[in-house]
XYZ file of C-alpha atoms in Angstrom:
313
model
C -35.324 60.061 -13.751
C -37.681 58.976 -10.981
C -40.766 61.034 -10.318
C -40.358 63.066 -7.176
C -43.878 64.391 -6.660
C -46.530 63.137 -4.293
C -49.232 65.622 -3.385
C -52.048 65.059 -0.939
C -55.672 64.844 -2.000
C -56.473 68.499 -1.385
C -58.440 68.974 -4.581
C -56.059 71.685 -5.734
C -54.970 71.829 -9.360
C -51.897 73.147 -11.066
C -52.157 76.212 -13.303
C -51.788 74.064 -16.396
C -55.319 72.787 -15.704
C -56.915 76.254 -15.680
C -57.457 76.403 -19.443
C -54.825 79.056 -20.150
C -51.155 78.492 -20.873
C -49.115 79.687 -17.893
C -45.834 81.475 -18.574
C -42.744 81.019 -16.421
C -40.006 83.626 -16.696
C -36.687 82.674 -15.116
C -33.910 85.071 -14.278
C -30.908 82.748 -14.448
C -31.945 79.682 -16.438
C -29.221 77.510 -14.956
C -28.886 74.034 -13.468
C -31.646 74.166 -10.837
C -34.098 76.405 -12.676
C -33.681 74.419 -15.870
C -34.787 71.259 -14.064
C -38.093 72.981 -13.306
C -38.404 74.390 -16.819
C -37.835 70.978 -18.387
C -40.540 69.530 -16.179
C -43.124 72.206 -16.949
C -42.560 72.614 -20.689
C -44.124 69.246 -21.679
C -47.200 70.240 -19.650
C -47.900 73.149 -21.960
C -46.104 75.918 -20.113
C -44.446 78.776 -21.976
C -40.876 79.138 -20.723
C -38.666 82.185 -21.089
C -35.650 83.343 -19.177
C -32.175 84.779 -19.098
C -28.545 83.751 -19.107
C -25.251 85.610 -19.337
C -23.428 83.908 -22.216
C -24.420 83.973 -25.889
C -23.327 80.371 -26.456
C -25.522 79.114 -23.626
C -28.419 81.224 -24.890
C -28.166 79.543 -28.281
C -28.148 76.095 -26.665
C -31.232 76.912 -24.598
C -33.048 78.360 -27.596
C -32.327 75.136 -29.481
C -34.192 73.330 -26.683
C -37.278 75.472 -27.242
C -36.828 78.218 -24.644
C -37.018 81.950 -25.266
C -33.786 83.381 -23.857
C -32.515 86.918 -23.271
C -29.122 88.084 -22.099
C -29.059 89.578 -18.615
C -26.611 90.614 -15.932
C -26.142 93.769 -13.889
C -24.340 95.457 -16.771
C -26.791 94.196 -19.384
C -30.385 94.756 -18.244
C -33.260 93.462 -20.324
C -34.076 95.574 -23.379
C -37.705 96.742 -23.198
C -38.324 94.772 -19.977
C -42.067 95.419 -19.819
C -42.452 93.765 -23.231
C -40.100 90.898 -22.355
C -41.970 90.167 -19.123
C -45.471 90.708 -20.531
C -47.811 87.775 -19.924
C -45.666 86.259 -17.173
C -47.806 84.370 -14.672
C -44.952 82.795 -12.694
C -41.484 84.178 -12.063
C -38.321 82.598 -10.641
C -34.900 84.062 -9.898
C -31.803 81.944 -9.377
C -29.397 84.852 -9.898
C -27.029 85.194 -6.914
C -26.378 88.510 -5.227
C -23.269 90.348 -6.352
C -22.909 93.003 -3.695
C -23.863 95.827 -6.044
C -26.005 98.730 -4.942
C -28.578 99.295 -3.714
C -29.921 95.823 -2.761
C -27.049 93.592 -3.817
C -29.414 91.663 -6.078
C -28.903 92.469 -9.783
C -32.413 91.364 -10.763
C -34.109 93.653 -8.270
C -31.714 96.528 -8.810
C -32.350 96.482 -12.557
C -35.907 95.199 -12.795
C -37.563 95.330 -9.386
C -39.966 98.028 -10.568
C -40.811 96.016 -13.685
C -41.570 92.947 -11.567
C -43.760 95.024 -9.242
C -45.864 96.058 -12.247
C -46.532 92.365 -12.928
C -48.007 91.810 -9.451
C -51.717 91.792 -10.393
C -51.125 89.009 -12.925
C -48.531 86.977 -11.029
C -49.742 83.779 -9.388
C -46.334 82.903 -7.915
C -42.759 84.151 -7.656
C -39.759 82.336 -6.234
C -36.241 83.251 -5.182
C -33.557 80.574 -4.851
C -31.485 81.328 -1.785
C -29.224 79.077 0.311
C -29.144 77.523 3.759
C -26.067 79.691 4.302
C -28.394 82.357 5.731
C -28.557 80.304 8.962
C -24.828 80.528 9.566
C -22.912 78.120 11.789
C -24.733 75.939 14.348
C -21.788 73.701 15.309
C -23.630 70.691 13.949
C -27.009 71.597 15.427
C -30.355 71.593 13.649
C -32.086 74.540 11.978
C -35.524 75.005 10.471
C -37.320 77.897 8.800
C -38.065 79.496 12.181
C -34.389 79.571 13.218
C -32.576 82.880 13.563
C -30.816 84.078 10.426
C -27.213 84.667 11.463
C -24.982 84.192 8.396
C -21.321 83.804 9.276
C -19.673 84.931 6.026
C -20.012 87.613 3.382
C -21.764 85.288 0.924
C -24.398 84.386 3.509
C -24.909 88.025 4.470
C -25.468 88.943 0.828
C -28.034 86.176 0.516
C -29.904 87.391 3.559
C -29.927 90.939 2.200
C -31.291 89.640 -1.108
C -33.978 87.598 0.659
C -35.107 90.711 2.510
C -35.224 92.698 -0.723
C -37.372 90.052 -2.411
C -39.733 89.876 0.559
C -40.106 93.651 0.349
C -41.716 93.126 -3.085
C -44.385 91.040 -1.369
C -44.876 93.454 1.495
C -44.974 96.626 -0.622
C -46.325 95.507 -3.980
C -48.039 92.134 -3.328
C -45.647 90.259 -5.607
C -46.282 86.677 -4.332
C -42.678 85.907 -3.338
C -41.532 82.568 -1.898
C -38.016 81.882 -0.601
C -36.289 78.557 -1.220
C -33.169 77.911 0.850
C -31.144 75.294 -0.982
C -28.567 72.983 0.562
C -25.655 71.634 -1.499
C -26.988 70.836 -4.975
C -26.040 67.720 -6.932
C -27.399 65.896 -9.955
C -26.450 64.697 -13.442
C -22.942 65.857 -14.257
C -22.533 67.494 -10.848
C -22.037 64.855 -8.191
C -19.383 63.038 -6.213
C -19.431 60.388 -8.957
C -18.189 62.970 -11.450
C -15.373 64.234 -9.247
C -14.242 60.674 -8.513
C -14.289 59.781 -12.209
C -12.344 62.942 -13.031
C -9.744 62.214 -10.378
C -10.418 65.529 -8.640
C -12.249 64.207 -5.562
C -10.760 65.106 -2.191
C -11.636 63.209 0.978
C -11.390 66.174 3.309
C -11.845 65.306 6.962
C -12.958 67.894 9.495
C -14.197 66.087 12.641
C -17.859 66.745 13.346
C -18.457 68.560 10.039
C -21.685 67.755 8.181
C -23.438 69.187 5.147
C -27.005 68.874 3.911
C -27.676 68.162 0.231
C -30.493 68.152 -2.322
C -30.847 66.390 -5.669
C -31.747 68.781 -8.489
C -34.837 66.709 -9.361
C -36.145 67.206 -5.836
C -35.587 70.951 -6.195
C -37.887 70.907 -9.218
C -40.407 68.868 -7.237
C -40.577 71.389 -4.415
C -40.845 74.357 -6.769
C -43.655 72.724 -8.731
C -45.474 71.812 -5.524
C -45.180 75.403 -4.306
C -46.558 76.677 -7.615
C -49.583 74.443 -7.064
C -50.017 75.672 -3.466
C -48.837 79.269 -3.215
C -48.118 80.735 0.215
C -46.605 84.167 -0.416
C -44.007 85.242 2.113
C -43.108 81.657 3.024
C -39.577 80.266 3.208
C -38.756 76.612 2.595
C -35.633 74.570 3.277
C -34.711 72.321 0.359
C -32.532 69.470 1.567
C -32.653 65.721 1.956
C -33.091 63.733 5.167
C -29.449 62.763 5.590
C -26.899 65.446 6.513
C -23.513 63.764 6.312
C -19.765 64.402 6.409
C -18.369 65.253 2.956
C -15.705 62.548 3.229
C -18.441 59.950 3.722
C -20.089 60.943 0.441
C -16.818 60.606 -1.470
C -16.210 57.189 0.107
C -19.674 56.016 -0.945
C -19.186 57.268 -4.504
C -15.919 55.329 -4.673
C -17.646 52.169 -3.471
C -20.317 52.537 -6.149
C -17.640 52.956 -8.827
C -15.468 50.163 -7.449
C -12.385 52.312 -6.916
C -10.191 53.094 -3.953
C -11.052 56.352 -2.209
C -8.483 59.135 -2.221
C -6.401 59.427 0.951
C -7.972 61.153 3.921
C -6.888 64.768 4.001
C -7.139 66.782 7.228
C -9.008 70.031 6.650
C -6.124 72.150 7.903
C -3.842 70.587 5.280
C -6.300 70.654 2.373
C -5.615 72.941 -0.556
C -9.075 74.389 -1.153
C -10.279 77.399 -3.075
C -11.517 80.296 -0.948
C -15.101 79.457 -1.932
C -14.719 75.765 -1.086
C -13.101 76.641 2.229
C -15.939 79.043 3.034
C -18.438 76.168 2.988
C -16.617 74.605 5.935
C -17.194 77.751 8.032
C -20.766 76.581 8.628
C -21.647 73.284 10.280
C -25.344 72.543 10.630
C -28.103 70.055 9.999
C -31.121 71.385 8.108
C -34.688 70.236 8.712
C -37.046 69.828 5.753
C -40.380 69.015 7.420
C -42.093 72.106 6.047
C -41.896 71.034 2.394
C -43.448 67.714 3.399
C -46.122 69.119 5.683
C -47.235 72.180 3.704
C -46.461 71.139 0.123
C -47.124 67.403 0.349
C -43.705 66.555 -1.053
C -42.069 63.154 -0.808
C -38.429 63.308 -1.822
C -37.347 60.930 -4.551
C -33.821 60.985 -3.094
C -34.023 61.260 0.719
C -30.319 60.443 1.052
C -27.217 61.032 -1.041
C -27.031 57.233 -1.222
C -30.321 57.121 -3.124
C -29.298 59.980 -5.374
C -25.863 58.613 -6.287
C -27.273 55.125 -6.868
C -29.855 56.526 -9.284
C -27.306 58.665 -11.128
C -25.037 55.655 -11.584
C -27.944 53.530 -12.850
C -28.848 56.276 -15.323
C -25.248 56.516 -16.514
C -24.975 60.105 -15.256
């Protein structure tokens, strides 16, 4: 996979150069977080984290990660011991609406994370661009008002606020990362076209922003190298586009006919899939470039799908 990191000549060094082995603990060692873990592990980082299923835990342990089971109903056993030595912490666990904060990590282990604060160099929370709500195709950046339009977006905003409270009250160095639609190996328009499940849904004027999972790892690593606690970053590419256009391009790359155009009002979509169409916005990403020195490896879905096809993924 192409390297996605270009940092300016600031003289700053990553923690792996400090002479001690940094330790990343990830709540929710899933698709996006695993991309970061796989990048850091060869650089000498210790990686530990959580997942919900025993089978997945075994697979992750076979890849050299220390893994614990966690969800709201199964908090970490002896959390202070499990988290001991953590220098960097990341959560990709989505909010579930439970009380009091809606975030299962904070509700179960917020106090344990606060205890880590003196030794934590960086903490990150993976949120979504859904916190901006609907802009009828207009642009948003990190300074835009947070006006989520659906329940999922409202839960995300509540979770963001709870994580920022750890910074404000306990000096846990929290950073927020608002992710657009994620794609990558095994999770792209190429896969849905190959599987015969792709739908070319047409809703005039509708656009989505996207981000390749490798570029997510790039931004997270760049933030680790240049901490700015309390900051929020949009993670998206440079090319917001209609979803039907992405399916059409994937079909061209694979040399197959695209599925018939399907008007949105006639499309049979799951409630979650339909909820994505409630928001229509274009997301700016200048902050990750300006403050973190990031150059995206895949600035458009065209670049990302071309690379995935070339890699056989």
